[in-house]
Amino acid sequence: GWSGYVVVLMGLLVVAEGRPVCEAPLLPTSLSTYAGLKPRGEMHLHGTFRLDMTEAGHVTAVELEVQSYLRVYVAHKTEAYTLRLSSRNTGMIQTGDRMVYARLEPGKYDLFISPTSSVVEEASCALVTAEIAIVSVAVGDVRVEDMVTQGMCGSSPYGDNLPTVYELFNSVHSGLDSAFDSSESGGYSFRVATRDFEEEGDVVEIERLRLEIPYQEGRQNLWRFSMDLGAEFLQGGSLALAIHDVSEDDGRGARRGFVHPPQQRELSAAELVCGGSRTCLAGERMFQNAVSLNTLLGPGMYDIVILDLLGLREASLGACTPIDVRTAVRHVVQEENMVTCPALHLPRDFMGPGYLRDGWMHLSENIFLDAGDNADVYFHLDQDSYFRILVGEHSADLDVEVFGQRDEDNTAVVLASRNSGDEEDAVVSVLRSGSYHLKLAFMDGVSLQFCETFALNLAIAPLVDTPSYAYCGSTTPVVPNLKGMQWVDQAYGWTLMSPTGGYRSANSCGQEVVGQKFYVSERYLLHAVLKSDFLLGDMRLKLVRPVAGVDISVGNVTVIGEHFRNRVELHEYLDEGEYYLAVETGVCAPGFVLPRAFPTCIEYGLDVSVTYAGSAQVIAFASRAQVNDCRLRPLPHTLNTVDFLSVNDRFHHREEFRHYATEETMHYYTYVTVGDDVMDFKARYVERFEENLVVSFQLKRGTGDDAVKVSEAGVEAHALLQPGEQYMLDVTVVTPQQGLYRACSGYVLQLAMEPYVRPGEEPCADRVPDENMLLDEPLPWDPYEETFQYRQSQDDPDVLIPFLVSEPTFVGATLMFDFLVSDVYMELYLLDKLNNDAFVSLGKGEQHLNRNVLMPLELTPRDREGTPQLYALVFKGAAVFDPAFQRCARFAFSVYSVDGLEEVDYTDTEALLQCGADSLPRTLNANRFLSPQSGYMMHLAQEVLSGSGPSSALMDINIVHPSYLRLNLPPHEYLTVTAILYRDNDEVIGNGREEMVFARLDPGKYVLRVMRRVKDESLLGCDGFPMEMQIAPLSHIDGQSDYTGSCGTVSNQQLSSNQLDHLQMSVPYTSLEDAAVQLALFTVRDNSLAYATMGFDFLAAGLQLSLQGVDAAGNRVMVSGDLAMNYRTVGIPVAPGTYTIVAYDPERETGVADRATSASSDLRCNRFD
């Protein structure tokens, strides 16, 4: 239900050619908006904004009704800007190169932001960090008086209270890590000059702190330094921070001083505070109410200097400035282990659950490359077997060797592929029954990345009696016709779909089957999928790119398709030029001849699409916006295909299926026809791509209206399929939000099928994990491993395994099992003292192929009150009611632990300095948040570090006056983030899919717990999740007629291209029946850029903005607005088509909407710009 709002929407549509995309909201051209001064005459805004540089500079209008304080800060990474504040009545008031401050009379003013040079980067993408604060003089003076009365300036109103070197850095001087945060102890303060205005360059040094980092033998001498000074912006915005390298060479040749020359984001800050020195780095205002420093240091001597810029303050702001100080100096250690490198580590053998079962195995994974230890994996074969292994292209030189036995003469035999450099390595053979060792040897590599992985495909199957499978039939090749590709440029695209029965080729090693040369004059997207049985007939795709003077068919610049399970994919954007697409048989070792036991032919399928991709600007943004780049992977129409069932009599896949969603409820079908044997079939829904999708399926016998259901609708089906029958799997995908559809909706299913074997009478003594097994096993677990088994029945095993940690420790676990035979999973819990000793889930194991993985989470030994924290791993097995499936379930349990690490752990200085995320504050009772000088108001909108930090972060909140709190944690692609607010051991607000918390808080102490679970293993340490949170006294909303008065009705607006539109609308807050409201409609005929920005008073309401539509090619587009303080904004290239701008209420999705009205009974109309 979206309702109750007045909206001013700004949409800009311009031709895309040569124009970059800027996703940031436009810096307001007027502050008389609901994201600004309305309705209370007070505002505080911080974030990244784009400037309108179409004229000589950007202009922001300021209209004040009462005498007010104003402070503005603007900084840019590469361009220097001049700020000019002028009155429309009296003229110039103040200029500055990054900040202006003034005490202003009522009237109209203009803030000009103009480049200091005549050359400016792309006008549409001039991005700045800006902070703007305005408060009436009457209110500001009362807050200063309140601050002094409460003794926040120390015992003397003119006394300094500053941190000491011992407090901040004593442990570093001894070679240990150091972390300090003064926010919980009240912080510090320093006296300020009593002069009114000085020249801007007049800088006073308040404190100089000496940091010495010692050189240590045998260690990586690299340290990360971070420091924040927090102060209320209006009062303490003149605060500055710098670090000077004063190191001298110690004669050892060791790294001294800065690791690299400082890389300054803000040119003006470096010039003003550092004087342009190459041995100085200035702090920057990356976050609201704070100046921050981040850099990497080697051993050496440094001076940290706190400064006050006298030209940017006024005496009436108080005799002192209260500040918070937070520092961290940590030794950077990059150690590859199971925590830092979550990719699959090869086991010691393939004999345990989840690998080799009944002589069959297929492993298709990205494997952790341990450069310091060659992999050596044992396996035993009970019968002669097909064997194939492929190691994909890699920057490292990886060799493959298989050691084994040859019959009774006991002579070692070696199968090997030792291709040099980054070429693929493959071994194909028939192995006699016996014992073997697979060795993956790391020979050499350049520029290996931290936690490097390599693509491994390995398959084993028992040898069949006949030398050629029946599916070969005639050996006459059936080749796909690729000739149409040569006219792709004239036709603006080309498509090939495999016919029923696919294609056929002679089985061989490394031979080209078919190839085609083609030319494109504009940018195109090539997507090709090649399907075959990897073990018996591997194939590969190759795209040759143009090389001047070299024949296109033998050119040396190639892209090899990526191997997945029984398929190869190529997904490449093509710039203008000539290309050659080739289909080849699989790679073998040089000089190798395929054994006669292998089938004489390969059956395969090939799908190719070449689609027009438009301009480079559109495509550069497409992967994020999901425009033209869905990488469609539809649920196959039938499972009787070469990549599933038609070659072998079994399959096991965990697949990501992707479709274009065109309606709220979508049905997708796949069919399978059973051969001569009863088949054991199992399907399990694993996960969805978007939080708002609901996925279920049902297995039916037959097709159409006459189909008979075999399983109830749900997320799992396990059934026996009868010979000769046809079955249908009906997958239903529902998008609950009406009218809001992703361009590319996706979900993951795990599917398995094989000939049914009745449970035997073999002994299966129950042996499940003991509840004391981890309490009796001392840390660290490196790892702790055991194998268990139990006879499946109607009773599902449920074992709680408690444990303690003695220091901050990462804990992760893995269950290996056979999906078709059994189904086990686990979950990690914390005994929550804040919630009446209830067990709170910290994370569930993720379902992978034959394994359940609990990603490592950092656990702390004690809570804040010093009470030991109790954790528990809960192992669960699925109940099996059908006796036909009550087998002996075996699984391997592995749990590991690693000492706590840093939240960010990499050595890229530039990336570190530009990390736009920060960790959650431990308390909001600090000078930069809820303090007398802020009027006990705070507003936080930023990226919060996810990285390898704690899985559950706590924030203390002390409410002095009755207040409102609003929190928004939007859905995240890689993380699931939830929040719970507590008071006096009681839960106040629960969690939801799109976290929207709105509550009225009485005076008292509260705790906010923010929990996150990683959904993607590829996160970098600097990655974060967006969060907006605001707290303010009740008067912020109550008594404000703009919010308590009536509203009008909404009307859809028609937009035109190449214009800036301001639209005003309103609907009543209490009318929450509709999930979404269409605000504007537009049609474009050329590739264009579309912008839409919604500004609002976040505490008074929470909305989301989206741009959606259908382009001329039928591709659906849906992009939600990015979060910024008091703004939601969309900036996206659009292809020709028709689009709408839609607003919706995320509170409706979480059930908060109903609570919002009860939290503020006066709330009638929330207004937006």
Steps between C-alpha positions, in 0.01 A plus 500: 500500500652829389321806616489826682771702336569814304775427251714732291678278251784614278543302179766581241512322164789572266661321206753252637778525242820621666334566836600300807247375754490667842294315757537761777214743567532856377621742767176686583446813295285625786513423872134598549392137457388214722845346467633836619362781717128416493311512725719586804761737355780259596696247293817290493587321176807292411586279204631472147318723251536596138519863391307659217791646302305575183553870571802670659442318826247348739263727690307407815238745627464554876199681646505571874203620702698561821857588598702181448841337508612337174799282421569342159778261410570381144796288388587328176756233424658654191355844434550809713189710564432844639203558730327837504218589735317816404186683607255603232464830684848588630735304271807291591527366855774234494716290268697182560672219314318221687296652783299810583353594835271793580248640743220626275204732534160401358498525122585333171850375424682311227781251539717486187732204433729564206823339373822690561628399155336530161522124443244284681443126461178374339237754593236239576727311740661762724480320836571665833484408867281760665382576853248779567363603839263783593342577836336812639720715722243474779505119496877481448576728795272299731684182404839657570377617839367151573837354405691729740248444780551126476877545548598379155784755493668347803561654842593832343310647207836589345691186593635244253421131544686312228617142446857400574748296301491235774122458466502471125822331396686349798453138388614584145833622632544146635416345163139412583172603342316794650134606497346788693152656509411784735130518414391286794693710752364841402775594260725804519478874446731787409474873549435719200619847411270787594563688178209531263632460145858456386654433164420149378866402500539578872548150646557430871669179608309354794694180564796308353530128578810295415443147366798268465459169317798271566667277245453131581718220369316211338169685459323669218572860602180653378240674717162652433436830676156654543384792711169683534420825677128535562335834572165663428550654155360849557714551807801284425511507120822701515678201655785363287732199522829409335778244523861598419773251416809606698686171456871470436675214321626251759760355264342153489333549166166430665188686394480827689214742513205506261466185293414715199481877460172611661206485262278791592132493409455870571749731332387801703544312829855403410589857402343664803609256771816351349621786283536259208768295679566152357567371851166609641149361473196706600178368653182509295131527581387165355230457765260738671636691801847348464839558345681174415847374409581162344838389368763226504821555694836331516733518801588860576419816690179699448342812644121505523380859517156631605430849367234772516430720197432837663359660191215252505351546848330761714530569874126474563517129420643441845821514697595140418446226245420151638655228284513120477829330414519157340829346388617161378850390408501138387768277356386388155533124475369314199482133582324258269281266700146360506362834629668741262468256206146354507527316164490121511824343626578160347461214750765244586297232320184452293376205708280693743137614465431748222770380262538149353181290546437165330787580261347831379627852559487842329673797660464838325622778730738789546769356729731688736853507358746439783825616337702365792364145494430275200167322526521122537160323511455123544216297348421132440302347212320167542459456125651626177385856444494796265706790634532861383647806670530855364677793664395824333720779370689669783776755549682232703659195340305206645589144401279193539640157590327170583700228677359148523545120472506282188337163567699240693851607391472797741683736265424866551337670204486874449240695305596863472432832332783748538408782263714805559378842600129576528367234261229253597615166639296183450532127559257254335528127555348169600632403845510139609363411842746587773637787711614835361640836600402817318771764523449866401845657493552875513805568283519875453285810484514874463289755686302242697211659686426452867288183541547405135267232361502281190217334306493121541277252319546135600272208413514123562249232393509118478596359160205359305508168314444643152777707340255756362187642657172453317443874479771527232283323243636605163851642508412747226571847639208739552655846505332827604462756223687812610509668160230747601749665736675670207194719449447584868604862446235567236228316692581661839525158660494125442376197697556123483308251718584129518244280325347196668773239509776758479814454289754220460876491447776240494659463844861622501747728676534868417350492148291782356144389427364818345606864479372825357654838424282809554528879522325763715516876442346593836492358852335156531455242773590139421349232724568136409424182697649164396352191672654154506584219741832610649630153587428317173511787252642831622487798265604862509419840351764736368466862387791639301539877507649699210877536478647732237679308227403154629240272345186513714469120522843463661527828689672481838259717702228262619235467764423145618150424624454442872431138603205429724333167575452336157494835323733774375402867483635802314366842598692780332438857386638553150635832379527579131710246312526151354459186712509123467282268712609135517358183655767241584523160664650491848862546597725199561865470592737562205536192278220318681263266315149456640454144640286267287265445793369855458195559278588560136287811480399801705142621521477868586274803500590856402307822561642830370364854513664817370300805606548869432632661817484870415748757621790428732349724769182295513683170519749614762208545736296206379637231728390692808166612363430158349427653160584279197730290719283245673716204389176308466514141626140382467376182660550244219185385323607138553753315714546237228792697354870432471593722794250324728367150434534388138862377513524344845212359701553753779574866570554735794497876442485811715402762246428872495199554276427850370192629321343829401206551738208662321219437749451481874467119489709305251487122430796315351483134395749224434411148386673163530415168337609192694671208323500135603589538869323641803674832568573671829428871446565784744465878462579766758461879483826653627479878481359794307687794349270768642367522854144565380463184290294202617591172331320165521446201274290188455579169329223355281458186290378572150459837330242772467168495685509120538821502700480332842696651784773281645613747769337786685600856408808601696875535485589130474378195310629144537326225307537176303439547126351202321637355172351636179320788671541872435525741792482877533665732756290817536711783650306803625675836558300778668601864541288629794542870420233577244638652185867479602687242293869445452626497145671174590350277766698201618498209741712193572374141489682179586382210281610135514382178335639144477373138481325412822669257741286369785649565847708197593522313823861606559580590860466872577573563863385851590794727575406866509701793642529503879381817672828527695733435207611863462507584871748213539709606198738791573537785253629556239320250276729452199258352403314256726352226278283192554273280289155399626206292384141422594205305366244745362151486649202718581699651786741766376829522695540834677822534704607818680880521538599785738846655515693799640783711358777647716586789264349661190488208258364423157305175488374324188372151424420267210278193462578267207225257399334341199199714405291225347555265793474739792436862590675665794568861592614713793454838664707711741332652807589743777348486849376860509511652849323809367201291397419294809763233423335412172709339229542745211605370160827646369492319169383192312709267291485570126398213273762409239539187293520216756605734777357744753738786579481729801707802399754607767367751753702687760392411855595687818564325833303742719223755472543861605426420861775237508266200499631203299318455169362154432472388138354186346517320168172324432513198268171403339396214273184487293223263609430225243147360513509276190667163581625490139747776586597404855865434424820508704597866487872571530645847540839654584506784752787750497532806725794740498608811686744787438597783731313827438618706204474858389178627348690615188799300390672611179788719395367715217561850632277677251214257557543536875485879488192491283318239706159663531390279790556531873434266789190549714559722803490316831291777655288792383560681830789696353579857404446429130161334557253551788637796695380834642666692216301299242173539689508124569446433130708279274480391138724231353494403131799308371648169392569281804798267480404136461839344425617250757364691797272366773190318388299690759577863591349681801436873532415666831237775484416725794179696440475822710173638360204310351607440140422334171739251340496389138739245348525377140717205389416447130532156340857414403624280216765320708380536860195439714493774764245519781459711813338460842448783749498413872411682820527340845538151350184543293489490122352823366509450124564180305656454160374473145611445141555870433578624848287803591487578872284789622435542871429752774758472776448616855804621700724210592777273380462294184715260301480455122630168371588492128563151363628414158539173311720474192326362192801537268852376567672759279456803725802724546590644837385844387156387394211628707125517525296823486335623817302811593404572860359811665398590855341830605268629776126467441475867402673413173164357383232576760349845472636557148196589291670384178495147641179511702286677236308352208637390159378509145491222242762363263486541122720331239718747308617477140871587457684610187859435400780750559334689780508542876158443657393585854181316595292563812259237627335392825291216641378433855735306728222285645386371159739203478316264270722516192851356491626744239401826334597598147624858501623567150512348153741565214603356164846526343591435138880507536748367752463742790586569861212517746528651847241509776555631852264493799585721796323485837526534876612145577380493860149597396472220243687241297434446131679335212522608139529278195526542127350217297379425154547305178739591222428453131667156503264378773759508780348591836678756718455560871753700701443610860633827634837518672501613864634844591424720800139621454509387135434201277639537150515310170740575217495252215553475123182393325452354155207610284176404671229607746575544869331601822624657822344324797501564875424230754504457874754242622326509839208317342728203430615471861176570684645820645246716322225416750734560793608835356153650547485383859849634573388850403128552525534854357667390177262573214703611198869441439638735241768447239701698248 
